[in-house]
mmCIF file of C-alpha atoms and ligand atoms in Angstrom:
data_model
loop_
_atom_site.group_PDB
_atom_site.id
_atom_site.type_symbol
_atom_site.label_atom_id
_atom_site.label_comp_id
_atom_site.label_asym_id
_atom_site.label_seq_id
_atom_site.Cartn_x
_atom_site.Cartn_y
_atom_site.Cartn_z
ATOM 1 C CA UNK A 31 33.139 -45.617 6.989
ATOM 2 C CA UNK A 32 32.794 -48.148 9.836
ATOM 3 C CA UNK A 33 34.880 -51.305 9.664
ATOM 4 C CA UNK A 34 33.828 -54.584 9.530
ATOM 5 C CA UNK A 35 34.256 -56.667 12.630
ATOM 6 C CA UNK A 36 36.411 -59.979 12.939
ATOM 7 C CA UNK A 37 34.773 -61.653 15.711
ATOM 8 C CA UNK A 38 38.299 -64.014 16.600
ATOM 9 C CA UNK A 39 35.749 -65.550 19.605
ATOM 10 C CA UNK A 40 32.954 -66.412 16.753
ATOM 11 C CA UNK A 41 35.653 -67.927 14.335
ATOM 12 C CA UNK A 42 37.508 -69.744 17.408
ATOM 13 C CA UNK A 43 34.228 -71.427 18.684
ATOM 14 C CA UNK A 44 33.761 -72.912 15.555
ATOM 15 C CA UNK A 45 37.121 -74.418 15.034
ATOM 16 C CA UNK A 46 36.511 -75.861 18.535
ATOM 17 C CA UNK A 47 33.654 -77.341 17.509
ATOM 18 C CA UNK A 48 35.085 -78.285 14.757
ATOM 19 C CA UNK A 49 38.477 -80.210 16.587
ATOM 20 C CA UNK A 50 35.669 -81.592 19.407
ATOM 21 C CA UNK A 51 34.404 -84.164 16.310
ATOM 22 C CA UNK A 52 37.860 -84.697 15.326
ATOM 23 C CA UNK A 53 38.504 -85.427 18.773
ATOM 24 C CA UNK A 54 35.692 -87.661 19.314
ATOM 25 C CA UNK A 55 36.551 -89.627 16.292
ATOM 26 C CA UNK A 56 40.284 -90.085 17.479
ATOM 27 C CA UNK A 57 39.215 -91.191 21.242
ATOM 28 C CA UNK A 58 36.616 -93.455 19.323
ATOM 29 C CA UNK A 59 39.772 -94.776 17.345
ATOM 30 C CA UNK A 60 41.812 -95.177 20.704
ATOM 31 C CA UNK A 61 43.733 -91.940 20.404
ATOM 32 C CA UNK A 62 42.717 -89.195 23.351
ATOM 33 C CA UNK A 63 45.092 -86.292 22.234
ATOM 34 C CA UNK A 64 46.583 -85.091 25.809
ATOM 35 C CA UNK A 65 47.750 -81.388 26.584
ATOM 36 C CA UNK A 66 50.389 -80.701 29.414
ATOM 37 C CA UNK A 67 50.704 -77.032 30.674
ATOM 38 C CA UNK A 68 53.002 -75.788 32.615
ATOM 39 C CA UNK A 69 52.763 -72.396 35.041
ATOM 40 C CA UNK A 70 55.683 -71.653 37.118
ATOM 41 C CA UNK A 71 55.367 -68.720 39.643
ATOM 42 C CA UNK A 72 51.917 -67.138 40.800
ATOM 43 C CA UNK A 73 51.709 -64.486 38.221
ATOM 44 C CA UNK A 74 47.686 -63.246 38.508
ATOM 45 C CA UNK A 75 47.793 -63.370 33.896
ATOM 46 C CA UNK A 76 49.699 -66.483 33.423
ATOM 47 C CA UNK A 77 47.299 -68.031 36.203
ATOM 48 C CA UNK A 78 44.668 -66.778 34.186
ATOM 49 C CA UNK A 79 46.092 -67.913 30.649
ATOM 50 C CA UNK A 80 46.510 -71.452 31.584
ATOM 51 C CA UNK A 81 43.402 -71.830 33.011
ATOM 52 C CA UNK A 82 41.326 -71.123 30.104
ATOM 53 C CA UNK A 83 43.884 -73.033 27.710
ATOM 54 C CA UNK A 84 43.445 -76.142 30.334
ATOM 55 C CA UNK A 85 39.889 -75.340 30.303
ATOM 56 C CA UNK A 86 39.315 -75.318 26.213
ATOM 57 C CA UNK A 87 41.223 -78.561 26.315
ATOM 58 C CA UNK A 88 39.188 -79.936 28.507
ATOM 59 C CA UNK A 89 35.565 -78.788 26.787
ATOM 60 C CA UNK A 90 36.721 -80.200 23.119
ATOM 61 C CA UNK A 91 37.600 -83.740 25.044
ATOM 62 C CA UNK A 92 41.272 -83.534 25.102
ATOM 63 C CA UNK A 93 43.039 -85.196 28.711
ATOM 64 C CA UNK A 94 44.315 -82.129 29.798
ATOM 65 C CA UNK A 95 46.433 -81.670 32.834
ATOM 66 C CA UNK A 96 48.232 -78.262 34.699
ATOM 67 C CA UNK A 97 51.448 -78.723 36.426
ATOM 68 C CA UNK A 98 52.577 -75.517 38.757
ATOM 69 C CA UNK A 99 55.438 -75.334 40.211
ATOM 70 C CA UNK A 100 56.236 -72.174 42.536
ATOM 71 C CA UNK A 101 57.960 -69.580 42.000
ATOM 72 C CA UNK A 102 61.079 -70.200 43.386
ATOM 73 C CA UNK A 103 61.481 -73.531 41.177
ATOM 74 C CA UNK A 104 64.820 -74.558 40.354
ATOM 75 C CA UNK A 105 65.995 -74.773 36.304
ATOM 76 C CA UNK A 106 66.526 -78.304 36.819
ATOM 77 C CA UNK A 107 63.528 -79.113 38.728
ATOM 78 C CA UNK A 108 61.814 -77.190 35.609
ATOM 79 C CA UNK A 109 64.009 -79.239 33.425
ATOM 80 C CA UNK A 110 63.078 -82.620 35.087
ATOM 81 C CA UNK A 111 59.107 -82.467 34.809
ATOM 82 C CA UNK A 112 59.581 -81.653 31.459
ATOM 83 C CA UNK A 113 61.757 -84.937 30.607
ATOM 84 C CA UNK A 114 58.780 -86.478 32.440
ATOM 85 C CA UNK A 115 56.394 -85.448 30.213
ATOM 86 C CA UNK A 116 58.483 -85.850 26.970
ATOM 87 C CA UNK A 117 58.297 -89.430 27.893
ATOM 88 C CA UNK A 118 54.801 -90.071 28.717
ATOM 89 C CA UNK A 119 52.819 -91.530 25.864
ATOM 90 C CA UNK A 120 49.606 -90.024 27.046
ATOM 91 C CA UNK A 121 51.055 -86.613 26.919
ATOM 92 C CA UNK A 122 51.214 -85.088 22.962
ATOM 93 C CA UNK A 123 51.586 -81.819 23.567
ATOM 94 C CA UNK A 124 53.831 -79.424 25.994
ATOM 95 C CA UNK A 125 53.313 -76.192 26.849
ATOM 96 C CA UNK A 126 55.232 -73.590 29.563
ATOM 97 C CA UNK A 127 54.134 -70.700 30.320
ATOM 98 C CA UNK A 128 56.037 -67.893 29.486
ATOM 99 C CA UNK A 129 57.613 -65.631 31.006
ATOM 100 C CA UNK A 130 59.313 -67.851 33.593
ATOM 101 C CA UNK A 131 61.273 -66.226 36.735
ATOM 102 C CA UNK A 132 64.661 -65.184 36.469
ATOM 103 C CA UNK A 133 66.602 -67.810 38.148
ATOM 104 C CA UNK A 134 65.504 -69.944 34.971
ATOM 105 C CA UNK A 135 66.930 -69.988 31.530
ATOM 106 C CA UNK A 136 64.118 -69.975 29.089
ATOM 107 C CA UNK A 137 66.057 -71.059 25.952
ATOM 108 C CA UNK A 138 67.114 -73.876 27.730
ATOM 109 C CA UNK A 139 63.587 -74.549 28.677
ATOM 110 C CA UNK A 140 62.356 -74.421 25.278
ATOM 111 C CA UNK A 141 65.183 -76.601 24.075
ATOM 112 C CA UNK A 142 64.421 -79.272 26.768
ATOM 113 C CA UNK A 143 60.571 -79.774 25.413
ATOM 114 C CA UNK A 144 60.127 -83.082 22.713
ATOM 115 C CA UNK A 145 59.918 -80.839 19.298
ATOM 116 C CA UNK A 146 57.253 -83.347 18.431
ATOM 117 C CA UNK A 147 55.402 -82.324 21.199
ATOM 118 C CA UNK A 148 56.042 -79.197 21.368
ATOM 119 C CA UNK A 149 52.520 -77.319 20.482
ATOM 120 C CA UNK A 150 54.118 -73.466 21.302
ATOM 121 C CA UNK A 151 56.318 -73.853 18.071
ATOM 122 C CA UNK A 152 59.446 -72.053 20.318
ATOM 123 C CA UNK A 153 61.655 -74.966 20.343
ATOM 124 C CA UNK A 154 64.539 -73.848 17.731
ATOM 125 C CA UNK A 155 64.269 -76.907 15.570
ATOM 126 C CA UNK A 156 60.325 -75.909 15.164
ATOM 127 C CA UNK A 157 61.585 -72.099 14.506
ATOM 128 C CA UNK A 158 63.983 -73.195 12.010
ATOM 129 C CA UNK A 159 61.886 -75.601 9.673
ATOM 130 C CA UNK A 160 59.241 -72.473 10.259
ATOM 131 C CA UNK A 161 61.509 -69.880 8.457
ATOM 132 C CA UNK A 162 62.503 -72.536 6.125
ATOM 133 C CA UNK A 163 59.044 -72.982 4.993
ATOM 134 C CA UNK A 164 57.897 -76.220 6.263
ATOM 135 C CA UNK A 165 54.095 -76.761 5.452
ATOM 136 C CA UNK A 166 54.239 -79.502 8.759
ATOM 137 C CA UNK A 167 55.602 -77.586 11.359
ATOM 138 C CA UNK A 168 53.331 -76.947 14.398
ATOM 139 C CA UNK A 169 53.606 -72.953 14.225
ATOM 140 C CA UNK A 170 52.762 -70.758 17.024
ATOM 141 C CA UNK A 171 49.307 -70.520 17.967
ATOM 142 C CA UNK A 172 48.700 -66.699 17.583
ATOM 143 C CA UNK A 173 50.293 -66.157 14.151
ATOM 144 C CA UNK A 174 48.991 -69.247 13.616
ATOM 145 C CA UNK A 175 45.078 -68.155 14.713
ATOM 146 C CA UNK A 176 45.394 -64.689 12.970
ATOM 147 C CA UNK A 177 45.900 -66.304 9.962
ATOM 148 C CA UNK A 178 43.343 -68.614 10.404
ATOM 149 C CA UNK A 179 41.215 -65.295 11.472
ATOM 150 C CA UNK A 180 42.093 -63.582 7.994
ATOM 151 C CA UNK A 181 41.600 -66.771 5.852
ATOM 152 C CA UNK A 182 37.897 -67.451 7.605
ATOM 153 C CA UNK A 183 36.907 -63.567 7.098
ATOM 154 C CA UNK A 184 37.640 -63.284 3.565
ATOM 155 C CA UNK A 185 41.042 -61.543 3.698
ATOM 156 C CA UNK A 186 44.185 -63.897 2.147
ATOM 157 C CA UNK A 187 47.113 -62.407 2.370
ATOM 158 C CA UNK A 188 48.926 -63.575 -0.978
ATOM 159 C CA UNK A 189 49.677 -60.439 -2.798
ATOM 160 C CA UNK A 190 48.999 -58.138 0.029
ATOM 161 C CA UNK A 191 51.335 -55.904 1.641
ATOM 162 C CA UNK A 192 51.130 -57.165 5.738
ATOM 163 C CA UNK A 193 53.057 -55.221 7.670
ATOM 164 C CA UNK A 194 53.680 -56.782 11.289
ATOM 165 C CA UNK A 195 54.614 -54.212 13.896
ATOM 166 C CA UNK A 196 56.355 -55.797 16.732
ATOM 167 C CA UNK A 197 59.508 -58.368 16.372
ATOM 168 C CA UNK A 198 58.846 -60.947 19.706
ATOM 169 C CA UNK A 199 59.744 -64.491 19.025
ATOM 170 C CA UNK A 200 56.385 -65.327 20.349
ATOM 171 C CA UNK A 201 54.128 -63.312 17.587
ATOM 172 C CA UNK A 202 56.039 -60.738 14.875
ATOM 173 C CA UNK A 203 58.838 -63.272 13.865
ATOM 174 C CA UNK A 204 57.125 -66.147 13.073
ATOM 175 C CA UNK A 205 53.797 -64.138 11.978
ATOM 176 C CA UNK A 206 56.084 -63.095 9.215
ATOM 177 C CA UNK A 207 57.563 -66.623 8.713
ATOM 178 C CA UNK A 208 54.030 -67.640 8.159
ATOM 179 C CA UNK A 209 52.711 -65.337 5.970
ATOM 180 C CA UNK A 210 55.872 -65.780 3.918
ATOM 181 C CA UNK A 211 55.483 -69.381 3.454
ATOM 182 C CA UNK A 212 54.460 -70.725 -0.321
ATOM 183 C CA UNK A 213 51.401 -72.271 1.148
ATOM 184 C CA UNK A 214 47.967 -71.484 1.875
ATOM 185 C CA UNK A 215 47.640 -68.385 4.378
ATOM 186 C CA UNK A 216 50.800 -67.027 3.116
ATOM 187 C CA UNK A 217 52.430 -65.292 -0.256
ATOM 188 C CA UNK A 218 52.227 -62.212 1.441
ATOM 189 C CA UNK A 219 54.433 -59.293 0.858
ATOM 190 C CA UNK A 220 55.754 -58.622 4.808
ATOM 191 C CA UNK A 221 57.363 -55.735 6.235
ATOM 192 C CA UNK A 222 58.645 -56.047 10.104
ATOM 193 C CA UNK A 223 58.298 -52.672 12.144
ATOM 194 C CA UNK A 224 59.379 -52.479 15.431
ATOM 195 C CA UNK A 225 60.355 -49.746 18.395
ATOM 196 C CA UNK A 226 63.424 -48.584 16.051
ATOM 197 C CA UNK A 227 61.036 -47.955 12.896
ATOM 198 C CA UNK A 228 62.066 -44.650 12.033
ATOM 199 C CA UNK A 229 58.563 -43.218 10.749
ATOM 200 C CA UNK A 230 56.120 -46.180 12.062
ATOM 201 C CA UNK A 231 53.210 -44.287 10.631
ATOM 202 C CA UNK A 232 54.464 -43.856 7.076
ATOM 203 C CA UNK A 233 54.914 -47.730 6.998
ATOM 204 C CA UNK A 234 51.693 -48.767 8.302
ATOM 205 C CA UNK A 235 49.771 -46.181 5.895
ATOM 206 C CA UNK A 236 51.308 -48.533 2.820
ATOM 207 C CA UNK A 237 49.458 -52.063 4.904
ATOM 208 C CA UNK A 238 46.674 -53.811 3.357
ATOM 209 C CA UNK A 239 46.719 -55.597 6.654
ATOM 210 C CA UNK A 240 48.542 -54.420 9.517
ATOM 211 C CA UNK A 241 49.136 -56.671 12.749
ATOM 212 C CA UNK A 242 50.077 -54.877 15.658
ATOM 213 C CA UNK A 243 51.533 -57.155 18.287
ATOM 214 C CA UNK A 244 53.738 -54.705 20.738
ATOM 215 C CA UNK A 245 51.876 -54.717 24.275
ATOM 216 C CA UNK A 246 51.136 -50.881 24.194
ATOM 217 C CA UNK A 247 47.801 -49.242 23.933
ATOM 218 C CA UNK A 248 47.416 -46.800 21.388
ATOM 219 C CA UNK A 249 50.609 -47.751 19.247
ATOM 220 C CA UNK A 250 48.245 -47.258 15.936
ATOM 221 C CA UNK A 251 45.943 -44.283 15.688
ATOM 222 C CA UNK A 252 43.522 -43.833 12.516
ATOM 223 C CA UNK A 253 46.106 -41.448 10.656
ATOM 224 C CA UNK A 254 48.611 -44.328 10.748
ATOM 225 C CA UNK A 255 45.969 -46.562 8.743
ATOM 226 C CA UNK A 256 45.562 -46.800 5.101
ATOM 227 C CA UNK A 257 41.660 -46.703 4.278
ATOM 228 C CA UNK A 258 39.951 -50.274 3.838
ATOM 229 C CA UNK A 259 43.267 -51.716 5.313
ATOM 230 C CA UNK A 260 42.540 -55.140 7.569
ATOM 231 C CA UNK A 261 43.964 -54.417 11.427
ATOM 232 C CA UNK A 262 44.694 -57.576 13.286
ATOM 233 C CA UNK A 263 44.912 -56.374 17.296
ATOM 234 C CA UNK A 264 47.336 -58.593 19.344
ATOM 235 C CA UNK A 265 47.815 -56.200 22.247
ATOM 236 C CA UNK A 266 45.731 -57.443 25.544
ATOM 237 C CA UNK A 267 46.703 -54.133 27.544
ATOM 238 C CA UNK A 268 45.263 -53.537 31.282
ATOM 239 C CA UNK A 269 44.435 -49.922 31.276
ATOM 240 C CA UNK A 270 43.200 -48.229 34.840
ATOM 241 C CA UNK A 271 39.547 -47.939 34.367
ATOM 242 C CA UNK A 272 37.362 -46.529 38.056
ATOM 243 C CA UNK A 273 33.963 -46.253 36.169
ATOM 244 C CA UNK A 274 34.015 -50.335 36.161
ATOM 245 C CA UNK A 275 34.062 -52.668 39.707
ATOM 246 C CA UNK A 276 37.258 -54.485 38.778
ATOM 247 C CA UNK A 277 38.652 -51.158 38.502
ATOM 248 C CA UNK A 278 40.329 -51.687 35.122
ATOM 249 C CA UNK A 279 39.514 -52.629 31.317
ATOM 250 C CA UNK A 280 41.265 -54.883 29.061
ATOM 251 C CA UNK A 281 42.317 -52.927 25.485
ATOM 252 C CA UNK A 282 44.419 -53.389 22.722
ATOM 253 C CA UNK A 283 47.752 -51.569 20.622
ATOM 254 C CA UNK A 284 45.442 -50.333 18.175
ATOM 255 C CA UNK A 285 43.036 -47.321 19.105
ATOM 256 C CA UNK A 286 39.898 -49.329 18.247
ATOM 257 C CA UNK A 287 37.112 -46.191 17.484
ATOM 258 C CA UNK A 288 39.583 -44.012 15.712
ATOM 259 C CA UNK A 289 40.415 -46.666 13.822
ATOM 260 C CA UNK A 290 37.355 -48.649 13.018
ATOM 261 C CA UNK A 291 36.394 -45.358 11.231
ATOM 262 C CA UNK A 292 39.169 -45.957 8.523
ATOM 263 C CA UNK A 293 39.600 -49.712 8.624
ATOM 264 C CA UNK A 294 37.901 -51.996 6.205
ATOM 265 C CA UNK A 295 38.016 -54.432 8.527
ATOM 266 C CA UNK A 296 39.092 -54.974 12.754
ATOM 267 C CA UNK A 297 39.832 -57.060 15.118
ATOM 268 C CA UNK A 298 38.079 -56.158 18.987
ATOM 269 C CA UNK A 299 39.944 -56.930 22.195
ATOM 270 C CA UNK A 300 38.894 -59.268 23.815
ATOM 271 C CA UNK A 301 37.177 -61.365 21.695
ATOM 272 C CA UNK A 302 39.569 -61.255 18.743
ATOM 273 C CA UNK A 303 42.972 -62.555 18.719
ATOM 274 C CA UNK A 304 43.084 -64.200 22.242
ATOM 275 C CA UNK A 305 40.386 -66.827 21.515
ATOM 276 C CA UNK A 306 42.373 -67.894 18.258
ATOM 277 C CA UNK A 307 45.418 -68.509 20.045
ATOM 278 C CA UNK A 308 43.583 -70.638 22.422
ATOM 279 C CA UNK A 309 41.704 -72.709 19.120
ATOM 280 C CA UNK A 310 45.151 -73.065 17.910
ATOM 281 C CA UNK A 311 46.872 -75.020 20.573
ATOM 282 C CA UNK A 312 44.057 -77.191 20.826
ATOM 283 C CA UNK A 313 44.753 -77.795 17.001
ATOM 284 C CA UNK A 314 48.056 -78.101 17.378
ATOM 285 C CA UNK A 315 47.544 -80.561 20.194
ATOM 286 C CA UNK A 316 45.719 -83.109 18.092
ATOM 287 C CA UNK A 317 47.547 -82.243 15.220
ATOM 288 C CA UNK A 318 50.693 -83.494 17.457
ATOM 289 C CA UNK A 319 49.319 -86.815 18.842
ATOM 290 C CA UNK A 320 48.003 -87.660 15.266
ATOM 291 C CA UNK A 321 51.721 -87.702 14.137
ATOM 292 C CA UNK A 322 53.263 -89.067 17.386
ATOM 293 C CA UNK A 323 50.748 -92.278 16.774
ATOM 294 C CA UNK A 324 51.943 -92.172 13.127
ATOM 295 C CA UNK A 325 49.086 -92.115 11.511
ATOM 296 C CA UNK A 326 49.953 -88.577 9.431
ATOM 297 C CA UNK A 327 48.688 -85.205 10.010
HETATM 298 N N1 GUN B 736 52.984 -66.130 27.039
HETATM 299 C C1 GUN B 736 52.347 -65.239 26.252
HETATM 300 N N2 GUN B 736 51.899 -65.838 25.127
HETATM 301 C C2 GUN B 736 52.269 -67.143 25.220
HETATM 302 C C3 GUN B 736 52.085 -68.264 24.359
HETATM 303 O O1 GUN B 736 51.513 -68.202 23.266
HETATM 304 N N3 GUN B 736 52.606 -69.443 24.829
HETATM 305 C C4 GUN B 736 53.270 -69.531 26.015
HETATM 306 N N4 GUN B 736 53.748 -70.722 26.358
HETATM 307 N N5 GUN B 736 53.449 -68.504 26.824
HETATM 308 C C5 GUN B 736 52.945 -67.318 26.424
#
């Protein structure tokens, strides 16, 4: 068998489409919905990241704009810009980049940001009204986008056994929040893995649709996948590659062609996940100025 493949960049290009009328109709109406990003440091990926998020914004007609601030910047010069931006009006959504250096406390970071405007879903207030089921709550853009992904391919998860290996704040926790919720894109039966799983492979064999989200190539092999099972990739892995100029390729958790040859149904990297993300904090962006103007989601 040969599974199917979940093109994340296919889906995500229509959902931009899809936002750019929305968008057009709200800057008709006197709304332009306005995404702040924020990189601290010089880090080569997060450079990367924010460029294409700033980009996106940009291409579905949001007023987009990219503070950096080097890497040396003080917590309260972080702290600062950010009170700056909670109070402009022509800013509805916040985002820093994470990780930020060490000399600066990220929970207090995420505290600091408006949770109105806060289009990452980390600020705790967000988190909370997350896990307590809110159907309103901007949610984090890559659980958000995968289950976006699986409702746009065919695959709901109410009634399915998901099992989510990997328990970051920033995808596993609220990826099972989500598909936990009594709402559309969730009633899923969820299982958490993570690095203390005692048999990780027994687990994953009992998935209808597996997510693997821990930043390790290979993590799931095809023996560790139930047949016709849905595998959601969230690993974007640099892997030493000499046969290509840039000297490297770009690869998931999952091992894609052992896999594909079990799964019903698989994500690639790139083109899968990462894209979704990306369609989801533009979403979340004009979901956010829609409700800051009051006008209702
Ligand atoms: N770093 C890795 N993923 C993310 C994300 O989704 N948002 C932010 N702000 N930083 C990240």
């Amino acid at each position: 068998m040969s599974a199917t493949i979940i093109s994340g960049a296919k889906i995500a290009r229509t959902i931009r489409e899809e936002l750019h009328g929305q968008v057009a109709e709200l800057t008709a109406g006197g709304l332009v919905p306005g995404l702040a990003t924020i990189l601290v440091g010089d880090s080569p990926a997060s450079q990367l990241y924010v460029g294409m998020k700033n980009r996106a914004a940009a291409e579905a007609g949001l007023h987009s704009r990219q503070s950096t601030l080097p890497e040396d910047t003080s917590e309260a010069g972080l702290l600062d810009l950010i009170a700056t931006l909670n109070a402009d009006p022509e800013v509805h959504g916040i985002l820093v980049q994470l990780p930020l250096p060490k000399q600066i406390d990220e929970a207090k970071v995420l505290l600091a940001v408006d949770p109105a405007k806060d289009v990452d879903g980390f600020h705790p207030m967000n988190v909370g009204r997350l896990a307590t089921g809110d159907p309103a709550v901007l949610a984090p853009c890559t659980p958000r986008g995968i289950v976006e992904m699986l409702m746009r391919s065919g695959h709901d998860p109410a009634g399915k056994h998901v099992v989510v290996v990997g328990r970051s704040n920033i995808v596993g926790k609220p990826m099972a929040f989500l598909l936990l919720r009594q709402a559309p894109g969730g009633n899923a039966t969820v299982s958490v893995a993570h690095s203390r799983t005692a048999d990780l492979g027994a687990l994953t064999r009992t998935a209808d649709i597996l997510v693997v989200a821990v930043g390790r190539p290979g993590t799931v092999t095809a023996d560790m996948v139930k047949p016709g099972a849905v595998v959601i990739d969230v690993g974007t892995n640099r892997v030493v590659d000499l046969d290509v100029d840039r000297g490297y390729r770009v690869v998931g958790d999952v091992d894609f062609d052992g896999v594909q040859e079990v799964a019903g149904a698989i994500t690639p990297v790139p083109g899968g996940v990462g894209p979704m993300t990306i369609a989801m904090l533009l979403a979340n962006t004009v979901e956010a100025a829609v409700r800051l103007r009051g006008g209702g989601a």
